[in-house]
C-alpha positions in Angstrom: 0.0 0.0 0.0 2.8 2.4 0.8 4.4 1.8 -2.5 1.2 2.7 -4.3 0.9 5.9 -2.3 4.5 6.9 -3.2 3.9 6.2 -6.9 0.6 8.2 -6.8 2.3 11.1 -5.0 5.2 11.1 -7.6 2.7 11.1 -10.5 0.7 14.0 -9.0 3.9 15.9 -8.4 5.1 15.4 -11.9 1.7 16.4 -13.3 1.7 19.6 -11.2 5.2 20.5 -12.4 4.2 19.9 -16.0 1.1 22.1 -15.7 3.2 24.8 -14.1 5.9 24.7 -16.8 3.2 24.7 -19.5 1.9 28.0 -18.2 5.2 29.7 -17.9 6.9 30.0 -21.3 10.5 30.7 -22.2 11.8 34.0 -21.0 13.3 34.8 -24.4 11.5 37.8 -25.6 11.4 38.8 -29.3 9.3 40.9 -31.7 7.1 38.9 -34.2 7.0 39.6 -37.9 3.6 41.2 -37.1 5.2 43.7 -34.7 4.2 42.4 -31.3 6.2 40.7 -28.5 6.3 37.0 -28.2 8.1 34.6 -25.8 10.8 32.1 -26.9 8.1 29.7 -28.1 6.5 32.4 -30.3 3.5 32.8 -28.0 1.9 36.3 -27.9 2.6 38.4 -24.9 0.0 40.8 -23.3 -0.2 43.7 -20.9 -2.9 44.3 -18.3 -4.4 47.8 -17.8 -5.0 47.3 -14.1 -1.2 46.8 -13.5 0.8 49.6 -12.1 4.3 50.6 -13.3 6.6 47.9 -12.1 3.8 46.0 -10.2 1.5 43.2 -11.2 -2.1 43.2 -10.1 -2.8 39.8 -11.6 -2.9 37.0 -9.1 -4.9 33.9 -8.2 -7.5 33.2 -10.9 -6.2 36.0 -13.0 -2.7 34.5 -13.1 -4.2 31.1 -14.0 -5.8 32.5 -17.1 -3.0 35.0 -17.7 0.3 33.3 -16.7 3.0 35.8 -16.0 6.1 35.6 -18.1 8.7 34.6 -15.6 12.4 34.8 -15.8 13.9 31.4 -16.4 17.6 32.2 -16.9 20.2 34.7 -16.3 20.3 35.7 -19.9 20.3 39.5 -20.4 17.0 41.0 -21.6 16.7 43.2 -24.6 16.7 47.0 -24.2 13.5 48.3 -22.6 12.8 45.1 -20.7 13.2 44.6 -17.0 12.4 42.2 -14.2 9.8 42.9 -11.4 9.2 40.9 -8.3 5.8 39.3 -7.7 4.2 38.9 -4.3 5.4 35.3 -4.1 9.0 36.2 -5.0 8.8 35.1 -8.6 10.5 37.3 -11.1 8.4 38.5 -14.0 9.5 40.2 -17.2 8.2 43.7 -17.9 8.5 46.0 -20.8 8.8 49.7 -19.9 7.6 48.7 -16.4 4.5 46.9 -17.7 4.4 43.3 -16.6 4.0 40.7 -19.5 1.7 37.8 -19.6 0.6 34.9 -21.7 -3.1 34.0 -22.4 -4.2 30.5 -21.6 -6.5 30.4 -24.6 -3.7 31.0 -27.1 -2.9 27.4 -28.0 -0.3 27.8 -30.7 2.2 30.4 -31.9 0.7 33.4 -33.7 -2.7 33.3 -32.0 -3.7 36.7 -30.5 -7.1 35.7 -28.9 -6.4 37.7 -25.7 -6.3 41.1 -27.4 -9.1 43.2 -26.0 -10.4 40.7 -23.4 -12.7 42.6 -21.0 -11.2 45.8 -22.5 -8.2 45.6 -20.2 -5.9 43.1 -22.0 -3.7 44.1 -24.9 -1.1 42.7 -27.2 2.3 43.9 -26.0 4.1 46.0 -28.6 7.2 48.1 -28.8 
């Protein structure tokens, strides 16, 4: 019985790690051919009107739907980009002090389905 519990716990742990990793894309930031910012996997990045300069206001359910773009390496960021600290200590990438996010409903590179959601989410552009 103990062995089954250990295997189940390991599977749940791996599943949770995979889900977390899937929501937090590569911290490489680039400009798409269409002129908006994407992460290292070519997924569209967004800004949130309710954020403050250098501070995210997207947590809990908001952050599940709009995963923050977190720093994953010590690679230098392009000009204009910076790192802000989230409440939990995670380091989020920002552009001109505006935190950057992914949108859970964008399933493949090039999708921009988050633009204009609730009038407060916008594609991040230079």
